[in-house]
PDB file of C-alpha atoms in Angstrom:
ATOM      1  CA  MET A1220     -76.188 -25.276 -20.135  1.00  0.00           C
ATOM      2  CA  ASN A1221     -73.749 -28.191 -20.215  1.00  0.00           C
ATOM      3  CA  ASP A1222     -75.518 -31.061 -18.477  1.00  0.00           C
ATOM      4  CA  HIS A1223     -72.179 -32.405 -17.251  1.00  0.00           C
ATOM      5  CA  ARG A1224     -71.011 -29.234 -15.503  1.00  0.00           C
ATOM      6  CA  LEU A1225     -70.481 -29.366 -11.777  1.00  0.00           C
ATOM      7  CA  ARG A1226     -69.529 -26.297  -9.772  1.00  0.00           C
ATOM      8  CA  ILE A1227     -67.577 -27.191  -6.649  1.00  0.00           C
ATOM      9  CA  SER A1228     -67.041 -24.527  -4.011  1.00  0.00           C
ATOM     10  CA  TYR A1229     -65.564 -24.408  -0.524  1.00  0.00           C
ATOM     11  CA  ALA A1230     -66.281 -21.981   2.319  1.00  0.00           C
ATOM     12  CA  PRO A1231     -64.088 -22.136   5.453  1.00  0.00           C
ATOM     13  CA  LEU A1232     -67.025 -21.089   7.669  1.00  0.00           C
ATOM     14  CA  MET A1233     -70.630 -20.235   6.779  1.00  0.00           C
ATOM     15  CA  GLU A1234     -73.502 -19.593   9.171  1.00  0.00           C
ATOM     16  CA  TYR A1235     -76.063 -22.361   8.864  1.00  0.00           C
ATOM     17  CA  GLY A1236     -79.020 -20.165   7.967  1.00  0.00           C
ATOM     18  CA  ALA A1237     -77.073 -18.506   5.157  1.00  0.00           C
ATOM     19  CA  ALA A1238     -76.094 -21.898   3.737  1.00  0.00           C
ATOM     20  CA  TRP A1239     -79.696 -23.117   3.913  1.00  0.00           C
ATOM     21  CA  GLU A1240     -80.947 -20.050   2.030  1.00  0.00           C
ATOM     22  CA  LEU A1241     -78.162 -20.443  -0.533  1.00  0.00           C
ATOM     23  CA  GLN A1242     -79.208 -24.031  -1.168  1.00  0.00           C
ATOM     24  CA  LYS A1243     -82.827 -23.012  -1.737  1.00  0.00           C
ATOM     25  CA  GLU A1244     -81.756 -20.312  -4.198  1.00  0.00           C
ATOM     26  CA  LEU A1245     -79.437 -22.642  -6.108  1.00  0.00           C
ATOM     27  CA  VAL A1246     -81.991 -25.476  -6.239  1.00  0.00           C
ATOM     28  CA  GLN A1247     -84.401 -23.092  -7.981  1.00  0.00           C
ATOM     29  CA  GLY A1248     -81.678 -21.948 -10.371  1.00  0.00           C
ATOM     30  CA  ILE A1249     -80.663 -25.511 -11.220  1.00  0.00           C
ATOM     31  CA  ASP A1250     -84.301 -26.427 -11.825  1.00  0.00           C
ATOM     32  CA  ARG A1251     -84.744 -23.444 -14.170  1.00  0.00           C
ATOM     33  CA  GLY A1252     -81.514 -24.277 -15.985  1.00  0.00           C
ATOM     34  CA  VAL A1253     -79.740 -21.035 -15.100  1.00  0.00           C
ATOM     35  CA  GLN A1254     -77.307 -22.612 -12.607  1.00  0.00           C
ATOM     36  CA  PRO A1255     -75.072 -25.674 -13.002  1.00  0.00           C
ATOM     37  CA  GLU A1256     -75.350 -28.534 -10.545  1.00  0.00           C
ATOM     38  CA  GLN A1257     -73.332 -27.896  -7.416  1.00  0.00           C
ATOM     39  CA  LEU A1258     -71.246 -29.472  -4.700  1.00  0.00           C
ATOM     40  CA  ILE A1259     -70.870 -27.018  -1.816  1.00  0.00           C
ATOM     41  CA  LEU A1260     -68.234 -27.980   0.759  1.00  0.00           C
ATOM     42  CA  LEU A1261     -67.955 -25.966   3.958  1.00  0.00           C
ATOM     43  CA  GLN A1262     -67.784 -25.793   7.713  1.00  0.00           C
ATOM     44  CA  HIS A1263     -70.459 -24.340   9.987  1.00  0.00           C
ATOM     45  CA  PRO A1264     -70.247 -22.542  13.331  1.00  0.00           C
ATOM     46  CA  PRO A1265     -71.623 -24.673  16.198  1.00  0.00           C
ATOM     47  CA  THR A1266     -75.174 -25.621  15.199  1.00  0.00           C
ATOM     48  CA  TYR A1267     -77.808 -28.235  15.957  1.00  0.00           C
ATOM     49  CA  THR A1268     -80.254 -29.131  13.202  1.00  0.00           C
ATOM     50  CA  ILE A1269     -83.461 -31.082  13.740  1.00  0.00           C
ATOM     51  CA  GLY A1270     -84.728 -32.902  10.644  1.00  0.00           C
ATOM     52  CA  SER A1271     -88.168 -34.066   9.585  1.00  0.00           C
ATOM     53  CA  GLN A1272     -88.303 -36.938  12.080  1.00  0.00           C
ATOM     54  CA  ASN A1273     -88.719 -34.127  14.623  1.00  0.00           C
ATOM     55  CA  HIS A1274     -87.723 -35.550  17.996  1.00  0.00           C
ATOM     56  CA  PRO A1275     -86.989 -32.441  20.095  1.00  0.00           C
ATOM     57  CA  GLU A1276     -86.452 -34.675  23.125  1.00  0.00           C
ATOM     58  CA  HIS A1277     -83.139 -35.734  21.544  1.00  0.00           C
ATOM     59  CA  LEU A1278     -81.842 -32.214  22.260  1.00  0.00           C
ATOM     60  CA  LEU A1279     -80.483 -32.405  25.806  1.00  0.00           C
ATOM     61  CA  LEU A1280     -79.847 -28.678  26.318  1.00  0.00           C
ATOM     62  CA  ASP A1281     -82.352 -25.938  27.060  1.00  0.00           C
ATOM     63  CA  SER A1282     -82.390 -22.501  25.413  1.00  0.00           C
ATOM     64  CA  VAL A1283     -80.223 -20.951  28.141  1.00  0.00           C
ATOM     65  CA  GLN A1284     -77.578 -23.648  27.796  1.00  0.00           C
ATOM     66  CA  LEU A1285     -77.600 -23.285  24.008  1.00  0.00           C
ATOM     67  CA  GLN A1286     -76.998 -19.554  24.353  1.00  0.00           C
ATOM     68  CA  GLU A1287     -74.261 -20.041  26.950  1.00  0.00           C
ATOM     69  CA  GLN A1288     -72.466 -22.522  24.697  1.00  0.00           C
ATOM     70  CA  GLY A1289     -72.973 -20.431  21.561  1.00  0.00           C
ATOM     71  CA  ILE A1290     -74.805 -23.156  19.642  1.00  0.00           C
ATOM     72  CA  ALA A1291     -77.477 -22.209  17.097  1.00  0.00           C
ATOM     73  CA  LEU A1292     -80.594 -24.344  16.588  1.00  0.00           C
ATOM     74  CA  PHE A1293     -82.533 -24.888  13.344  1.00  0.00           C
ATOM     75  CA  GLU A1294     -85.554 -27.051  12.573  1.00  0.00           C
ATOM     76  CA  ILE A1295     -85.056 -27.867   8.908  1.00  0.00           C
ATOM     77  CA  ASP A1296     -86.564 -29.711   5.948  1.00  0.00           C
ATOM     78  CA  ARG A1297     -84.095 -32.569   5.423  1.00  0.00           C
ATOM     79  CA  GLY A1298     -84.769 -36.156   6.416  1.00  0.00           C
ATOM     80  CA  GLY A1299     -83.453 -37.608   9.641  1.00  0.00           C
ATOM     81  CA  ASP A1300     -83.226 -36.642  13.288  1.00  0.00           C
ATOM     82  CA  ILE A1301     -80.979 -34.229  15.177  1.00  0.00           C
ATOM     83  CA  THR A1302     -77.284 -33.744  14.474  1.00  0.00           C
ATOM     84  CA  TYR A1303     -74.456 -31.342  15.233  1.00  0.00           C
ATOM     85  CA  HIS A1304     -72.371 -29.193  12.890  1.00  0.00           C
ATOM     86  CA  GLY A1305     -69.297 -27.262  13.901  1.00  0.00           C
ATOM     87  CA  PRO A1306     -65.734 -26.309  13.002  1.00  0.00           C
ATOM     88  CA  GLY A1307     -63.701 -29.431  12.323  1.00  0.00           C
ATOM     89  CA  GLN A1308     -66.511 -31.105  10.409  1.00  0.00           C
ATOM     90  CA  LEU A1309     -66.646 -31.156   6.611  1.00  0.00           C
ATOM     91  CA  VAL A1310     -70.211 -30.608   5.421  1.00  0.00           C
ATOM     92  CA  GLY A1311     -71.108 -31.381   1.817  1.00  0.00           C
ATOM     93  CA  TYR A1312     -74.249 -30.197   0.032  1.00  0.00           C
ATOM     94  CA  PRO A1313     -74.644 -31.872  -3.391  1.00  0.00           C
ATOM     95  CA  LEU A1314     -77.336 -30.076  -5.401  1.00  0.00           C
ATOM     96  CA  LEU A1315     -77.898 -32.570  -8.207  1.00  0.00           C
ATOM     97  CA  LYS A1316     -80.598 -33.445 -10.727  1.00  0.00           C
ATOM     98  CA  LEU A1317     -82.065 -36.918 -10.255  1.00  0.00           C
ATOM     99  CA  GLY A1318     -84.448 -38.840 -12.470  1.00  0.00           C
ATOM    100  CA  GLU A1319     -84.423 -36.877 -15.726  1.00  0.00           C
ATOM    101  CA  GLN A1320     -83.663 -40.012 -17.708  1.00  0.00           C
ATOM    102  CA  GLY A1321     -86.230 -42.272 -16.091  1.00  0.00           C
ATOM    103  CA  ARG A1322     -86.789 -44.006 -12.754  1.00  0.00           C
ATOM    104  CA  VAL A1323     -85.601 -42.129  -9.670  1.00  0.00           C
ATOM    105  CA  ASP A1324     -83.607 -44.268  -7.235  1.00  0.00           C
ATOM    106  CA  LEU A1325     -83.709 -42.174  -4.073  1.00  0.00           C
ATOM    107  CA  HIS A1326     -82.410 -44.998  -1.898  1.00  0.00           C
ATOM    108  CA  GLY A1327     -79.574 -45.536  -4.356  1.00  0.00           C
ATOM    109  CA  TYR A1328     -78.582 -41.874  -4.085  1.00  0.00           C
ATOM    110  CA  LEU A1329     -78.120 -42.231  -0.325  1.00  0.00           C
ATOM    111  CA  ARG A1330     -76.046 -45.385  -0.795  1.00  0.00           C
ATOM    112  CA  THR A1331     -73.887 -43.576  -3.354  1.00  0.00           C
ATOM    113  CA  LEU A1332     -73.144 -40.728  -0.947  1.00  0.00           C
ATOM    114  CA  GLU A1333     -72.121 -43.325   1.612  1.00  0.00           C
ATOM    115  CA  ALA A1334     -69.874 -44.999  -0.980  1.00  0.00           C
ATOM    116  CA  VAL A1335     -67.997 -41.729  -1.580  1.00  0.00           C
ATOM    117  CA  ILE A1336     -67.036 -41.539   2.099  1.00  0.00           C
ATOM    118  CA  ILE A1337     -66.320 -45.269   2.383  1.00  0.00           C
ATOM    119  CA  ASP A1338     -63.935 -45.132  -0.578  1.00  0.00           C
ATOM    120  CA  TYR A1339     -62.210 -42.047   0.810  1.00  0.00           C
ATOM    121  CA  LEU A1340     -61.723 -43.761   4.184  1.00  0.00           C
ATOM    122  CA  ALA A1341     -60.288 -46.821   2.428  1.00  0.00           C
ATOM    123  CA  SER A1342     -57.589 -44.592   0.902  1.00  0.00           C
ATOM    124  CA  HIS A1343     -56.424 -43.981   4.494  1.00  0.00           C
ATOM    125  CA  GLY A1344     -56.583 -47.656   5.424  1.00  0.00           C
ATOM    126  CA  ILE A1345     -59.832 -47.206   7.355  1.00  0.00           C
ATOM    127  CA  VAL A1346     -62.688 -49.678   6.944  1.00  0.00           C
ATOM    128  CA  GLY A1347     -65.892 -47.698   6.654  1.00  0.00           C
ATOM    129  CA  SER A1348     -69.201 -49.543   6.660  1.00  0.00           C
ATOM    130  CA  ARG A1349     -72.983 -49.195   6.650  1.00  0.00           C
ATOM    131  CA  LYS A1350     -75.545 -50.278   9.201  1.00  0.00           C
ATOM    132  CA  PRO A1351     -78.689 -51.621   7.494  1.00  0.00           C
ATOM    133  CA  GLU A1352     -81.090 -49.813   9.820  1.00  0.00           C
ATOM    134  CA  TYR A1353     -79.420 -46.392   9.514  1.00  0.00           C
ATOM    135  CA  THR A1354     -78.000 -44.006   6.927  1.00  0.00           C
ATOM    136  CA  GLY A1355     -74.452 -42.721   7.227  1.00  0.00           C
ATOM    137  CA  VAL A1356     -70.968 -44.227   7.414  1.00  0.00           C
ATOM    138  CA  TRP A1357     -69.536 -46.055  10.391  1.00  0.00           C
ATOM    139  CA  VAL A1358     -66.149 -47.189  11.636  1.00  0.00           C
ATOM    140  CA  GLY A1359     -66.944 -50.163  13.810  1.00  0.00           C
ATOM    141  CA  ASP A1360     -69.831 -49.064  16.002  1.00  0.00           C
ATOM    142  CA  GLU A1361     -69.067 -45.346  15.795  1.00  0.00           C
ATOM    143  CA  LYS A1362     -70.541 -42.989  13.212  1.00  0.00           C
ATOM    144  CA  ILE A1363     -68.012 -40.894  11.299  1.00  0.00           C
ATOM    145  CA  CYS A1364     -70.355 -39.367   8.719  1.00  0.00           C
ATOM    146  CA  ALA A1365     -74.034 -38.493   9.029  1.00  0.00           C
ATOM    147  CA  ILE A1366     -76.256 -38.192   5.954  1.00  0.00           C
ATOM    148  CA  GLY A1367     -79.565 -36.355   5.696  1.00  0.00           C
ATOM    149  CA  VAL A1368     -81.012 -35.124   2.410  1.00  0.00           C
ATOM    150  CA  LYS A1369     -84.036 -33.520   0.835  1.00  0.00           C
ATOM    151  CA  PHE A1370     -85.430 -34.395  -2.595  1.00  0.00           C
ATOM    152  CA  ASN A1371     -86.951 -31.220  -4.046  1.00  0.00           C
ATOM    153  CA  LYS A1372     -89.514 -32.083  -6.707  1.00  0.00           C
ATOM    154  CA  SER A1373     -88.677 -30.292  -9.935  1.00  0.00           C
ATOM    155  CA  LYS A1374     -91.132 -27.715 -11.287  1.00  0.00           C
ATOM    156  CA  HIS A1375     -89.571 -27.545 -14.746  1.00  0.00           C
ATOM    157  CA  ARG A1376     -88.388 -31.074 -15.530  1.00  0.00           C
ATOM    158  CA  ARG A1377     -88.845 -34.678 -14.490  1.00  0.00           C
ATOM    159  CA  GLY A1378     -87.408 -35.855 -11.212  1.00  0.00           C
ATOM    160  CA  PHE A1379     -85.860 -34.027  -8.277  1.00  0.00           C
ATOM    161  CA  ILE A1380     -83.080 -31.674  -7.228  1.00  0.00           C
ATOM    162  CA  THR A1381     -81.198 -32.846  -4.139  1.00  0.00           C
ATOM    163  CA  SER A1382     -80.228 -30.632  -1.225  1.00  0.00           C
ATOM    164  CA  HIS A1383     -78.608 -31.003   2.199  1.00  0.00           C
ATOM    165  CA  GLY A1384     -76.162 -33.927   2.246  1.00  0.00           C
ATOM    166  CA  PHE A1385     -73.377 -35.276   4.468  1.00  0.00           C
ATOM    167  CA  ALA A1386     -71.497 -34.219   7.616  1.00  0.00           C
ATOM    168  CA  PHE A1387     -68.058 -35.850   7.846  1.00  0.00           C
ATOM    169  CA  ASN A1388     -66.325 -35.567  11.230  1.00  0.00           C
ATOM    170  CA  ILE A1389     -62.677 -34.616  10.698  1.00  0.00           C
ATOM    171  CA  SER A1390     -61.252 -33.116  13.921  1.00  0.00           C
ATOM    172  CA  ALA A1391     -60.947 -35.289  17.016  1.00  0.00           C
ATOM    173  CA  GLY A1392     -62.487 -32.639  19.270  1.00  0.00           C
ATOM    174  CA  ILE A1393     -65.788 -32.537  17.416  1.00  0.00           C
ATOM    175  CA  ALA A1394     -66.861 -35.944  18.713  1.00  0.00           C
ATOM    176  CA  ARG A1395     -66.439 -34.682  22.279  1.00  0.00           C
ATOM    177  CA  GLN A1396     -67.985 -31.243  21.822  1.00  0.00           C
ATOM    178  CA  GLY A1397     -71.456 -30.594  20.445  1.00  0.00           C
ATOM    179  CA  PHE A1398     -72.482 -34.226  20.193  1.00  0.00           C
ATOM    180  CA  GLN A1399     -72.600 -34.410  23.988  1.00  0.00           C
ATOM    181  CA  GLY A1400     -75.634 -32.120  24.027  1.00  0.00           C
ATOM    182  CA  ILE A1401     -77.815 -34.371  21.849  1.00  0.00           C
ATOM    183  CA  VAL A1402     -78.737 -37.968  21.118  1.00  0.00           C
ATOM    184  CA  PRO A1403     -77.053 -37.958  17.690  1.00  0.00           C
ATOM    185  CA  CYS A1404     -79.549 -38.985  15.002  1.00  0.00           C
ATOM    186  CA  GLY A1405     -81.651 -40.408  17.835  1.00  0.00           C
ATOM    187  CA  ILE A1406     -79.237 -43.335  18.195  1.00  0.00           C
ATOM    188  CA  THR A1407     -78.389 -44.295  21.778  1.00  0.00           C
ATOM    189  CA  GLU A1408     -76.497 -47.555  21.299  1.00  0.00           C
ATOM    190  CA  TYR A1409     -73.607 -46.286  19.148  1.00  0.00           C
ATOM    191  CA  GLY A1410     -71.018 -43.530  19.458  1.00  0.00           C
ATOM    192  CA  VAL A1411     -69.386 -40.926  17.235  1.00  0.00           C
ATOM    193  CA  THR A1412     -65.819 -40.787  15.918  1.00  0.00           C
ATOM    194  CA  SER A1413     -63.683 -38.645  13.592  1.00  0.00           C
ATOM    195  CA  LEU A1414     -61.088 -39.008  10.857  1.00  0.00           C
ATOM    196  CA  GLU A1415     -58.315 -37.752  13.132  1.00  0.00           C
ATOM    197  CA  GLU A1416     -59.129 -40.364  15.751  1.00  0.00           C
ATOM    198  CA  CYS A1417     -59.017 -43.080  13.098  1.00  0.00           C
ATOM    199  CA  VAL A1418     -55.721 -42.046  11.469  1.00  0.00           C
ATOM    200  CA  GLY A1419     -54.005 -40.822  14.642  1.00  0.00           C
ATOM    201  CA  ARG A1420     -52.834 -37.487  13.259  1.00  0.00           C
ATOM    202  CA  VAL A1421     -54.071 -33.949  12.652  1.00  0.00           C
ATOM    203  CA  MET A1422     -56.031 -33.407   9.413  1.00  0.00           C
ATOM    204  CA  ASP A1423     -56.796 -30.107   7.706  1.00  0.00           C
ATOM    205  CA  VAL A1424     -60.481 -29.818   6.789  1.00  0.00           C
ATOM    206  CA  GLU A1425     -59.904 -27.915   3.545  1.00  0.00           C
ATOM    207  CA  GLU A1426     -57.273 -30.441   2.427  1.00  0.00           C
ATOM    208  CA  VAL A1427     -59.733 -33.249   3.150  1.00  0.00           C
ATOM    209  CA  ALA A1428     -62.344 -31.398   1.082  1.00  0.00           C
ATOM    210  CA  GLN A1429     -59.958 -31.164  -1.875  1.00  0.00           C
ATOM    211  CA  SER A1430     -58.895 -34.801  -1.637  1.00  0.00           C
ATOM    212  CA  LEU A1431     -62.505 -36.000  -1.357  1.00  0.00           C
ATOM    213  CA  ILE A1432     -63.490 -34.537  -4.741  1.00  0.00           C
ATOM    214  CA  PRO A1433     -62.017 -37.329  -6.930  1.00  0.00           C
ATOM    215  CA  TYR A1434     -64.011 -39.913  -4.961  1.00  0.00           C
ATOM    216  CA  PHE A1435     -67.169 -37.882  -5.438  1.00  0.00           C
ATOM    217  CA  LEU A1436     -66.517 -37.693  -9.192  1.00  0.00           C
ATOM    218  CA  GLN A1437     -65.975 -41.455  -9.373  1.00  0.00           C
ATOM    219  CA  HIS A1438     -69.535 -41.999  -8.197  1.00  0.00           C
ATOM    220  CA  PHE A1439     -71.140 -38.915  -9.745  1.00  0.00           C
ATOM    221  CA  PRO A1440     -69.509 -38.606 -13.190  1.00  0.00           C
ATOM    222  CA  PHE A1441     -69.236 -34.958 -14.174  1.00  0.00           C
ATOM    223  CA  ASP A1442     -66.650 -33.301 -16.401  1.00  0.00           C
ATOM    224  CA  SER A1443     -63.726 -32.655 -14.080  1.00  0.00           C
ATOM    225  CA  GLU A1444     -62.506 -29.701 -16.177  1.00  0.00           C
ATOM    226  CA  ALA A1445     -65.721 -27.862 -15.259  1.00  0.00           C
ATOM    227  CA  ILE A1446     -64.779 -27.719 -11.558  1.00  0.00           C
ATOM    228  CA  SER A1447     -64.523 -24.129 -10.409  1.00  0.00           C
ATOM    229  CA  SER A1448     -65.189 -21.598  -7.668  1.00  0.00           C
ATOM    230  CA  TRP A1449     -63.032 -22.863  -4.807  1.00  0.00           C
ATOM    231  CA  ASN A1450     -63.619 -20.452  -1.905  1.00  0.00           C
ATOM    232  CA  GLU A1451     -66.258 -18.562  -3.927  1.00  0.00           C
ATOM    233  CA  HIS A1452     -68.996 -18.567  -1.311  1.00  0.00           C
TER     234      HIS A1452
END
């Protein structure tokens, strides 16, 4: 297996549970050396996910309201608190090997994911930033990209395989839809924004996914000729 291969795929819409199971399967395959490392880009139907910080009180809707609004709910194994996924948001799941060559910098991995989004925003003239007490990317005091990951300890090699990843708000409507039913990431003092609100025009999620790839490869150097499988999943 070429250690520098990266398979990049895009799915216009994938149910959250199916994507979670796919990640688990691919993490095992990457660990065994039968799958290349992956970057899965997709959109989800309306979904709330509660991470390992586990603050159910940050969900403001009851089960009846969730059903009425057609929003799924998952308690999952990534870090972080509650967030929303839905159409108009680009979700990225990097499944990467960390630490084979020595010390594992888990904090550095999070900062690198943030840098990918910050550099992409800069290409549109938008100043993205970090807040020291939180993960994710911000424009002013509004979050545009949430980050929550899991480090899966390898069974066959040194280090970890990453899963879960980032949720980048693209469509203007997303900030006014599902986020109203939660305290996003447990943060009460700051709001949520989107790429469309920042640039003042309509953006296509799949086009954003394609244009984000070069920024990802700047920070995670894989062989670009190995990119494949667009729309495979």
